[in-house]
mmCIF file of C-alpha atoms and ligand atoms in Angstrom:
data_model
loop_
_atom_site.group_PDB
_atom_site.id
_atom_site.type_symbol
_atom_site.label_atom_id
_atom_site.label_comp_id
_atom_site.label_asym_id
_atom_site.label_seq_id
_atom_site.Cartn_x
_atom_site.Cartn_y
_atom_site.Cartn_z
ATOM 1 C CA MET U 4 91.543 134.822 104.499
ATOM 2 C CA LEU U 5 89.287 134.217 101.519
ATOM 3 C CA GLN U 6 85.557 133.832 102.048
ATOM 4 C CA GLY U 7 85.649 130.271 100.674
ATOM 5 C CA ASP U 8 88.414 129.381 103.106
ATOM 6 C CA PHE U 9 86.356 130.696 106.006
ATOM 7 C CA GLU U 10 83.468 128.432 105.081
ATOM 8 C CA ARG U 11 85.685 125.387 104.493
ATOM 9 C CA TYR U 12 87.463 125.693 107.840
ATOM 10 C CA SER U 13 84.519 127.108 109.827
ATOM 11 C CA ARG U 14 84.336 124.260 112.366
ATOM 12 C CA GLN U 15 88.040 124.512 113.051
ATOM 13 C CA ILE U 16 87.863 128.318 113.312
ATOM 14 C CA ARG U 17 85.024 128.065 115.817
ATOM 15 C CA PHE U 18 87.282 125.982 118.026
ATOM 16 C CA ALA U 19 88.379 128.925 120.183
ATOM 17 C CA GLU U 20 92.016 127.863 120.597
ATOM 18 C CA ILE U 21 92.459 128.091 116.830
ATOM 19 C CA GLY U 22 90.110 130.873 115.711
ATOM 20 C CA GLU U 23 90.606 132.898 112.548
ATOM 21 C CA ARG U 24 94.145 133.900 113.424
ATOM 22 C CA GLY U 25 95.182 130.314 114.104
ATOM 23 C CA GLN U 26 93.615 129.188 110.838
ATOM 24 C CA GLN U 27 95.661 131.783 108.975
ATOM 25 C CA ARG U 28 98.804 130.374 110.585
ATOM 26 C CA ILE U 29 97.798 126.889 109.463
ATOM 27 C CA LEU U 30 97.250 128.170 105.909
ATOM 28 C CA ASP U 31 100.718 129.757 106.014
ATOM 29 C CA ALA U 32 102.448 126.630 107.414
ATOM 30 C CA ARG U 33 104.834 124.338 105.536
ATOM 31 C CA VAL U 34 104.960 120.740 106.761
ATOM 32 C CA ALA U 35 106.780 117.597 105.619
ATOM 33 C CA VAL U 36 105.388 114.109 106.224
ATOM 34 C CA VAL U 37 108.206 111.542 106.116
ATOM 35 C CA GLY U 38 106.809 108.119 105.250
ATOM 36 C CA CYS U 39 103.300 107.684 103.855
ATOM 37 C CA GLY U 40 102.237 104.388 105.432
ATOM 38 C CA ALA U 41 99.859 103.742 108.322
ATOM 39 C CA LEU U 42 100.926 106.880 110.222
ATOM 40 C CA GLY U 43 101.713 109.072 107.234
ATOM 41 C CA THR U 44 98.467 108.570 105.316
ATOM 42 C CA PHE U 45 96.477 109.646 108.353
ATOM 43 C CA GLN U 46 98.815 112.576 109.020
ATOM 44 C CA ALA U 47 98.768 113.793 105.427
ATOM 45 C CA ALA U 48 94.989 113.549 105.187
ATOM 46 C CA ALA U 49 94.397 115.357 108.488
ATOM 47 C CA LEU U 50 96.904 118.115 107.663
ATOM 48 C CA ALA U 51 95.564 118.631 104.143
ATOM 49 C CA ARG U 52 91.991 118.845 105.352
ATOM 50 C CA ALA U 53 93.022 121.202 108.192
ATOM 51 C CA GLY U 54 94.413 123.536 105.529
ATOM 52 C CA VAL U 55 98.193 123.320 105.956
ATOM 53 C CA GLY U 56 99.237 125.517 103.032
ATOM 54 C CA PHE U 57 102.217 123.501 101.835
ATOM 55 C CA LEU U 58 102.470 119.787 102.402
ATOM 56 C CA ARG U 59 105.378 117.651 101.179
ATOM 57 C CA ILE U 60 104.768 113.897 101.220
ATOM 58 C CA ILE U 61 107.992 111.862 101.133
ATOM 59 C CA ASP U 62 107.829 108.108 100.598
ATOM 60 C CA ARG U 63 110.071 105.561 98.880
ATOM 61 C CA ASP U 64 107.567 102.779 98.417
ATOM 62 C CA TYR U 65 104.650 101.741 96.212
ATOM 63 C CA VAL U 66 101.133 100.659 97.192
ATOM 64 C CA GLU U 67 100.506 96.958 97.834
ATOM 65 C CA ILE U 68 97.328 95.085 98.694
ATOM 66 C CA SER U 69 98.583 94.412 102.263
ATOM 67 C CA ASN U 70 98.683 98.192 102.872
ATOM 68 C CA LEU U 71 94.946 98.709 102.445
ATOM 69 C CA GLN U 72 94.039 97.399 105.917
ATOM 70 C CA ARG U 73 95.575 100.469 107.568
ATOM 71 C CA GLN U 74 96.735 103.024 104.992
ATOM 72 C CA TRP U 75 93.641 105.128 104.673
ATOM 73 C CA LEU U 76 94.333 107.005 101.477
ATOM 74 C CA PHE U 77 94.870 104.045 99.167
ATOM 75 C CA GLU U 78 92.502 101.932 97.098
ATOM 76 C CA GLU U 79 92.679 98.604 95.274
ATOM 77 C CA ALA U 80 93.363 100.327 91.950
ATOM 78 C CA ASP U 81 96.479 101.979 93.449
ATOM 79 C CA ALA U 82 97.833 98.564 94.455
ATOM 80 C CA GLU U 83 97.017 97.059 91.059
ATOM 81 C CA ALA U 84 98.876 99.904 89.349
ATOM 82 C CA ALA U 85 101.669 99.717 91.970
ATOM 83 C CA LEU U 86 101.522 103.495 92.228
ATOM 84 C CA PRO U 87 104.138 105.175 94.402
ATOM 85 C CA LYS U 88 102.483 106.031 97.713
ATOM 86 C CA ALA U 89 103.487 109.689 97.570
ATOM 87 C CA ILE U 90 101.833 110.097 94.149
ATOM 88 C CA ALA U 91 98.646 108.245 95.122
ATOM 89 C CA ALA U 92 98.378 110.288 98.336
ATOM 90 C CA ARG U 93 98.941 113.609 96.562
ATOM 91 C CA ASP U 94 96.345 112.852 93.911
ATOM 92 C CA ARG U 95 93.717 111.751 96.404
ATOM 93 C CA LEU U 96 94.265 114.675 98.775
ATOM 94 C CA GLY U 97 94.313 117.158 95.917
ATOM 95 C CA ARG U 98 90.682 116.222 95.389
ATOM 96 C CA ALA U 99 89.908 116.739 99.101
ATOM 97 C CA ASN U 100 91.538 120.183 99.233
ATOM 98 C CA SER U 101 92.503 121.913 96.000
ATOM 99 C CA GLY U 102 93.296 125.165 97.813
ATOM 100 C CA ILE U 103 96.634 124.018 99.225
ATOM 101 C CA GLN U 104 99.902 122.953 97.616
ATOM 102 C CA ILE U 105 100.749 119.254 97.942
ATOM 103 C CA GLU U 106 104.116 118.024 96.702
ATOM 104 C CA ALA U 107 104.911 114.322 96.244
ATOM 105 C CA GLN U 108 108.508 113.164 96.622
ATOM 106 C CA VAL U 109 109.087 109.540 95.605
ATOM 107 C CA ALA U 110 112.339 109.254 97.507
ATOM 108 C CA ASP U 111 114.082 107.616 100.397
ATOM 109 C CA LEU U 112 115.067 110.225 102.984
ATOM 110 C CA THR U 113 118.839 109.995 103.429
ATOM 111 C CA ALA U 114 121.658 112.136 104.778
ATOM 112 C CA ALA U 115 122.416 113.187 101.216
ATOM 113 C CA ASN U 116 118.949 114.608 100.444
ATOM 114 C CA ALA U 117 117.738 115.638 103.946
ATOM 115 C CA ALA U 118 118.546 119.338 103.488
ATOM 116 C CA GLU U 119 116.828 119.421 100.102
ATOM 117 C CA LEU U 120 113.679 117.616 101.324
ATOM 118 C CA LEU U 121 113.396 119.110 104.826
ATOM 119 C CA GLY U 122 115.272 122.412 104.681
ATOM 120 C CA ASP U 123 112.349 124.614 103.597
ATOM 121 C CA VAL U 124 109.572 123.418 105.942
ATOM 122 C CA ASP U 125 108.520 124.605 109.425
ATOM 123 C CA LEU U 126 107.823 121.195 110.884
ATOM 124 C CA ILE U 127 108.364 117.472 110.240
ATOM 125 C CA LEU U 128 105.971 114.631 111.025
ATOM 126 C CA ASP U 129 107.430 111.181 111.559
ATOM 127 C CA GLY U 130 105.527 108.579 109.560
ATOM 128 C CA THR U 131 108.526 106.253 109.261
ATOM 129 C CA ASP U 132 108.834 102.650 110.382
ATOM 130 C CA ASN U 133 112.497 102.457 111.360
ATOM 131 C CA PHE U 134 114.893 103.935 113.870
ATOM 132 C CA GLU U 135 117.547 104.661 111.269
ATOM 133 C CA THR U 136 115.372 107.276 109.557
ATOM 134 C CA ARG U 137 114.123 108.655 112.878
ATOM 135 C CA TYR U 138 117.676 109.327 114.057
ATOM 136 C CA LEU U 139 118.357 111.019 110.746
ATOM 137 C CA ILE U 140 115.257 113.210 111.196
ATOM 138 C CA ASN U 141 116.317 113.976 114.771
ATOM 139 C CA ASP U 142 119.839 114.922 113.728
ATOM 140 C CA PHE U 143 118.539 117.177 110.963
ATOM 141 C CA SER U 144 115.925 118.695 113.257
ATOM 142 C CA VAL U 145 118.321 119.442 116.114
ATOM 143 C CA SER U 146 121.096 120.688 113.823
ATOM 144 C CA SER U 147 118.761 123.163 112.133
ATOM 145 C CA GLY U 148 116.388 124.005 115.020
ATOM 146 C CA LEU U 149 113.373 122.510 113.275
ATOM 147 C CA PRO U 150 110.619 120.855 115.360
ATOM 148 C CA TRP U 151 109.419 117.321 114.605
ATOM 149 C CA ILE U 152 106.808 114.986 116.048
ATOM 150 C CA TYR U 153 107.972 111.456 116.778
ATOM 151 C CA GLY U 154 105.463 108.617 116.535
ATOM 152 C CA ALA U 155 105.533 104.826 116.301
ATOM 153 C CA ALA U 156 102.980 102.013 116.266
ATOM 154 C CA VAL U 157 103.282 98.225 116.258
ATOM 155 C CA GLY U 158 100.722 95.572 117.186
ATOM 156 C CA SER U 159 98.056 97.355 119.233
ATOM 157 C CA TYR U 160 100.533 99.728 120.853
ATOM 158 C CA GLY U 161 101.957 103.091 119.956
ATOM 159 C CA LEU U 162 103.568 106.233 121.288
ATOM 160 C CA ALA U 163 104.007 109.864 120.312
ATOM 161 C CA MET U 164 106.298 112.668 121.464
ATOM 162 C CA PRO U 165 106.874 116.181 120.111
ATOM 163 C CA VAL U 166 110.458 117.443 119.852
ATOM 164 C CA ILE U 167 111.315 121.148 119.806
ATOM 165 C CA PRO U 168 115.100 121.472 119.656
ATOM 166 C CA GLY U 169 116.531 123.425 122.561
ATOM 167 C CA ARG U 170 113.221 123.404 124.447
ATOM 168 C CA THR U 171 112.225 119.755 124.844
ATOM 169 C CA ALA U 172 114.153 116.510 125.026
ATOM 170 C CA CYS U 173 115.139 115.158 121.612
ATOM 171 C CA LEU U 174 114.999 111.533 120.460
ATOM 172 C CA ALA U 175 118.649 111.006 121.374
ATOM 173 C CA CYS U 176 118.006 112.322 124.929
ATOM 174 C CA VAL U 177 115.368 109.617 125.401
ATOM 175 C CA TYR U 178 116.988 106.820 123.348
ATOM 176 C CA PRO U 179 120.740 107.510 123.084
ATOM 177 C CA GLU U 180 121.207 104.389 120.951
ATOM 178 C CA PRO U 181 118.870 102.461 118.635
ATOM 179 C CA PRO U 182 117.163 99.721 120.668
ATOM 180 C CA GLY U 183 119.281 96.570 120.644
ATOM 181 C CA GLY U 184 118.240 93.010 119.883
ATOM 182 C CA ALA U 185 115.226 91.891 117.942
ATOM 183 C CA GLN U 186 112.485 94.496 118.093
ATOM 184 C CA PRO U 187 108.861 93.741 117.278
ATOM 185 C CA THR U 188 108.082 94.995 113.779
ATOM 186 C CA CYS U 189 104.936 95.272 111.710
ATOM 187 C CA GLU U 190 106.092 92.060 110.043
ATOM 188 C CA THR U 191 106.479 89.986 113.200
ATOM 189 C CA ALA U 192 103.827 91.580 115.425
ATOM 190 C CA GLY U 193 101.410 93.023 112.871
ATOM 191 C CA VAL U 194 99.796 96.384 113.418
ATOM 192 C CA LEU U 195 96.235 97.500 113.998
ATOM 193 C CA ALA U 196 94.988 100.414 111.906
ATOM 194 C CA THR U 197 93.441 101.931 115.010
ATOM 195 C CA ALA U 198 96.761 101.971 116.894
ATOM 196 C CA ALA U 199 98.391 103.831 114.027
ATOM 197 C CA ALA U 200 95.449 106.220 113.714
ATOM 198 C CA LEU U 201 95.558 107.054 117.420
ATOM 199 C CA VAL U 202 99.276 107.812 117.308
ATOM 200 C CA ALA U 203 98.939 109.844 114.099
ATOM 201 C CA SER U 204 96.044 111.767 115.608
ATOM 202 C CA LEU U 205 98.180 112.750 118.607
ATOM 203 C CA GLN U 206 100.999 113.761 116.260
ATOM 204 C CA VAL U 207 98.783 115.939 114.052
ATOM 205 C CA SER U 208 97.113 117.572 117.061
ATOM 206 C CA ALA U 209 100.537 118.461 118.468
ATOM 207 C CA ALA U 210 101.566 119.780 115.047
ATOM 208 C CA LEU U 211 98.494 122.031 114.779
ATOM 209 C CA LYS U 212 98.984 123.264 118.331
ATOM 210 C CA LEU U 213 102.602 124.094 117.552
ATOM 211 C CA ILE U 214 101.630 125.958 114.375
ATOM 212 C CA VAL U 215 98.877 127.925 116.109
ATOM 213 C CA THR U 216 100.410 128.615 119.541
ATOM 214 C CA GLY U 217 104.144 127.980 119.166
ATOM 215 C CA ASP U 218 104.014 125.330 121.866
ATOM 216 C CA VAL U 219 103.339 121.588 122.129
ATOM 217 C CA PRO U 220 101.877 119.275 124.763
ATOM 218 C CA ARG U 221 104.811 118.295 127.002
ATOM 219 C CA TRP U 222 103.939 114.627 127.282
ATOM 220 C CA LEU U 223 105.144 111.343 126.030
ATOM 221 C CA THR U 224 101.903 109.482 125.361
ATOM 222 C CA THR U 225 101.693 105.693 125.097
ATOM 223 C CA ALA U 226 98.513 103.859 124.193
ATOM 224 C CA ASP U 227 97.347 100.309 123.695
ATOM 225 C CA VAL U 228 94.095 100.231 121.760
ATOM 226 C CA TRP U 229 93.506 96.539 122.570
ATOM 227 C CA THR U 230 93.708 96.836 126.367
ATOM 228 C CA GLY U 231 92.423 100.406 126.313
ATOM 229 C CA GLU U 232 95.321 101.574 128.466
ATOM 230 C CA ILE U 233 96.518 105.085 127.720
ATOM 231 C CA ARG U 234 99.369 106.624 129.701
ATOM 232 C CA GLN U 235 100.920 110.036 129.666
ATOM 233 C CA ILE U 236 104.227 110.585 131.332
ATOM 234 C CA PRO U 237 105.820 114.004 131.573
ATOM 235 C CA GLN U 238 108.349 114.324 128.811
ATOM 236 C CA PRO U 239 111.820 113.351 130.061
ATOM 237 C CA ALA U 240 114.113 116.313 130.747
ATOM 238 C CA ARG U 241 116.820 117.157 128.234
ATOM 239 C CA ASP U 242 119.959 115.124 128.787
ATOM 240 C CA PRO U 243 122.776 117.624 129.495
ATOM 241 C CA GLU U 244 125.169 115.105 127.919
ATOM 242 C CA CYS U 245 122.947 114.367 124.888
ATOM 243 C CA ARG U 246 124.992 113.567 121.821
ATOM 244 C CA ALA U 247 122.659 115.542 119.554
ATOM 245 C CA CYS U 248 121.123 118.482 121.394
ATOM 246 C CA ALA U 249 123.960 119.089 123.909
ATOM 247 C CA ARG U 250 127.200 117.980 122.231
ATOM 248 C CA ARG U 251 125.845 118.711 118.733
ATOM 249 C CA GLU U 252 127.206 115.564 117.138
ATOM 250 C CA PHE U 253 125.139 114.396 114.181
ATOM 251 C CA PRO U 254 126.516 111.081 112.943
ATOM 252 C CA TRP U 255 123.315 110.140 111.083
ATOM 253 C CA LEU U 256 123.586 113.291 108.986
ATOM 254 C CA GLU U 257 127.174 112.559 108.098
ATOM 255 C CA THR U 258 126.513 109.072 106.768
ATOM 256 C CA ARG U 259 126.496 109.684 103.045
ATOM 257 C CA ARG U 260 126.050 106.050 102.114
ATOM 258 C CA ARG U 261 123.932 103.441 103.768
ATOM 259 C CA ALA U 262 123.775 99.697 103.512
ATOM 260 C CA PRO U 263 120.766 98.081 101.807
ATOM 261 C CA VAL U 264 117.882 97.689 104.228
ATOM 262 C CA SER U 265 115.154 95.120 104.564
ATOM 263 C CA MET U 266 111.723 96.676 104.758
ATOM 264 C CA CYS U 267 109.279 96.560 107.638
ATOM 265 C CA GLY U 268 106.330 94.293 107.021
ATOM 266 C CA ARG U 269 107.695 93.053 103.709
ATOM 267 C CA ASN U 270 109.625 90.171 102.240
ATOM 268 C CA ALA U 271 111.754 92.761 100.461
ATOM 269 C CA VAL U 272 115.040 94.637 100.469
ATOM 270 C CA GLN U 273 115.647 98.158 99.248
ATOM 271 C CA ILE U 274 118.901 98.885 97.470
ATOM 272 C CA HIS U 275 119.650 102.560 97.407
ATOM 273 C CA GLU U 276 123.381 102.987 97.646
ATOM 274 C CA LEU U 277 123.876 102.633 93.879
ATOM 275 C CA ARG U 278 121.950 105.762 93.080
ATOM 276 C CA ARG U 279 122.192 107.111 89.537
ATOM 277 C CA PRO U 280 119.561 108.154 87.015
ATOM 278 C CA LEU U 281 118.176 105.223 85.023
ATOM 279 C CA ASP U 282 116.565 105.351 81.600
ATOM 280 C CA LEU U 283 113.423 103.356 82.383
ATOM 281 C CA PRO U 284 112.166 102.885 78.783
ATOM 282 C CA ALA U 285 115.586 101.551 77.699
ATOM 283 C CA LEU U 286 115.729 99.269 80.730
ATOM 284 C CA ALA U 287 112.177 98.052 80.016
ATOM 285 C CA ALA U 288 113.168 97.118 76.463
ATOM 286 C CA ARG U 289 116.183 95.167 77.691
ATOM 287 C CA LEU U 290 114.406 93.373 80.555
ATOM 288 C CA SER U 291 111.348 92.447 78.505
ATOM 289 C CA LEU U 292 113.494 89.752 76.863
ATOM 290 C CA LEU U 293 114.088 88.162 80.278
ATOM 291 C CA GLY U 294 110.751 88.320 82.051
ATOM 292 C CA SER U 295 107.525 90.251 82.424
ATOM 293 C CA VAL U 296 107.850 94.042 82.553
ATOM 294 C CA ARG U 297 105.300 96.716 83.358
ATOM 295 C CA SER U 298 106.191 100.339 83.596
ATOM 296 C CA ASN U 299 104.713 103.783 83.957
ATOM 297 C CA GLU U 300 106.264 107.220 84.353
ATOM 298 C CA PHE U 301 107.032 106.614 88.042
ATOM 299 C CA ALA U 302 108.467 103.112 88.168
ATOM 300 C CA LEU U 303 109.256 99.902 86.310
ATOM 301 C CA ARG U 304 108.294 96.451 87.593
ATOM 302 C CA PHE U 305 110.189 93.410 86.438
ATOM 303 C CA GLU U 306 109.090 89.944 87.462
ATOM 304 C CA THR U 307 111.531 87.070 87.392
ATOM 305 C CA PRO U 308 110.271 84.456 89.863
ATOM 306 C CA PRO U 309 110.811 84.248 92.765
ATOM 307 C CA TYR U 310 111.764 87.931 92.603
ATOM 308 C CA LEU U 311 109.854 91.081 91.752
ATOM 309 C CA LEU U 312 111.969 94.167 91.158
ATOM 310 C CA THR U 313 110.519 97.671 91.316
ATOM 311 C CA VAL U 314 112.936 100.159 89.787
ATOM 312 C CA PHE U 315 112.650 103.915 90.305
ATOM 313 C CA PRO U 316 114.089 106.543 87.939
ATOM 314 C CA ASP U 317 116.698 107.617 90.536
ATOM 315 C CA GLY U 318 118.289 104.138 90.462
ATOM 316 C CA ARG U 319 116.683 102.900 93.641
ATOM 317 C CA VAL U 320 115.335 99.336 93.505
ATOM 318 C CA ILE U 321 113.075 97.335 95.799
ATOM 319 C CA VAL U 322 113.728 93.596 95.453
ATOM 320 C CA LYS U 323 110.765 91.571 96.651
ATOM 321 C CA GLY U 324 111.127 87.855 97.392
ATOM 322 C CA THR U 325 114.011 87.988 99.852
ATOM 323 C CA THR U 326 115.011 89.626 103.135
ATOM 324 C CA ASP U 327 118.690 88.886 102.548
ATOM 325 C CA PRO U 328 120.580 92.020 101.398
ATOM 326 C CA GLY U 329 123.265 89.855 99.764
ATOM 327 C CA VAL U 330 120.717 88.022 97.614
ATOM 328 C CA ALA U 331 119.016 91.309 96.733
ATOM 329 C CA ARG U 332 122.312 92.858 95.733
ATOM 330 C CA SER U 333 123.166 89.966 93.427
ATOM 331 C CA VAL U 334 119.689 90.103 91.809
ATOM 332 C CA TYR U 335 120.234 93.827 91.337
ATOM 333 C CA ALA U 336 123.655 93.291 89.759
ATOM 334 C CA ARG U 337 122.307 90.572 87.476
ATOM 335 C CA TYR U 338 119.446 92.593 85.994
ATOM 336 C CA ILE U 339 120.163 96.274 86.541
ATOM 337 C CA GLY U 340 123.944 96.201 86.537
ATOM 338 C CA GLY U 341 126.597 96.861 89.154
HETATM 339 ZN ZN1 ZN L 26 118.881 115.538 123.021
#
């Protein structure tokens, strides 16, 4: 370890369970953060400052003013510029720790790109806001023997659980199916920054423990920051009939195309099944005849009230102004093309 590293991480090294050897393992670790919102910003910041040597930040979205209440890494200027979250996070954290490698991926994690985005890391942190992506992470994790740390927060409540395939229960052992019916979301129930921070803190601590010792706390922790109630229940045993970790069926990894999805906490729909490279400058020239256009190297924004379209170079589009996938698809077809 370099002398400068020793000084930077000295308080962590003095923590006996980590020590110099543990710090070296952290410096050698490769971690992916999936989703850079309330959970992911905290995770990415804590991991970067702890010295995780390679950090990949994956997020499909751009910064908005309503994010700033809980998404620690972002500032008003990021929302004004509508910067992709992964880019804003990478740039900010690069100034906090220039000694590690931080990679930004402005992308939606899907079955088609999971191997490319997750195949070369040691560990995955869940910063997502939907069960669909969590099942995809779980399927990828179990199929390739890669640990991940599940976490979720809504309202004042949250929970966290580490998953080590073959050793602990996986997400499908605990929740064989996505929860049915209307679930509370950040949109309907709101979310407190402190609930997300508590969950993310448990996730990052489990991640560091796994990197340093090879093991994780064997608890499922639930916490409500408003009532102050924190509960730990022993992690459920592995289900011997589990679809994923026993029968090794991975339907979420085999879904090559997904329907458009409405986005948590937003009056918006993401359309991602029509993926193809788009020439943003050419599109900007065409759309500027029809409405107001702003673009930078990462994205193009086209405003045609009541809709605001954010178009990414890979063909993905977020249509703001509706939660109806059918409406979003027709707006997409009208302006971007079928
Ligand atoms: Zn399982």
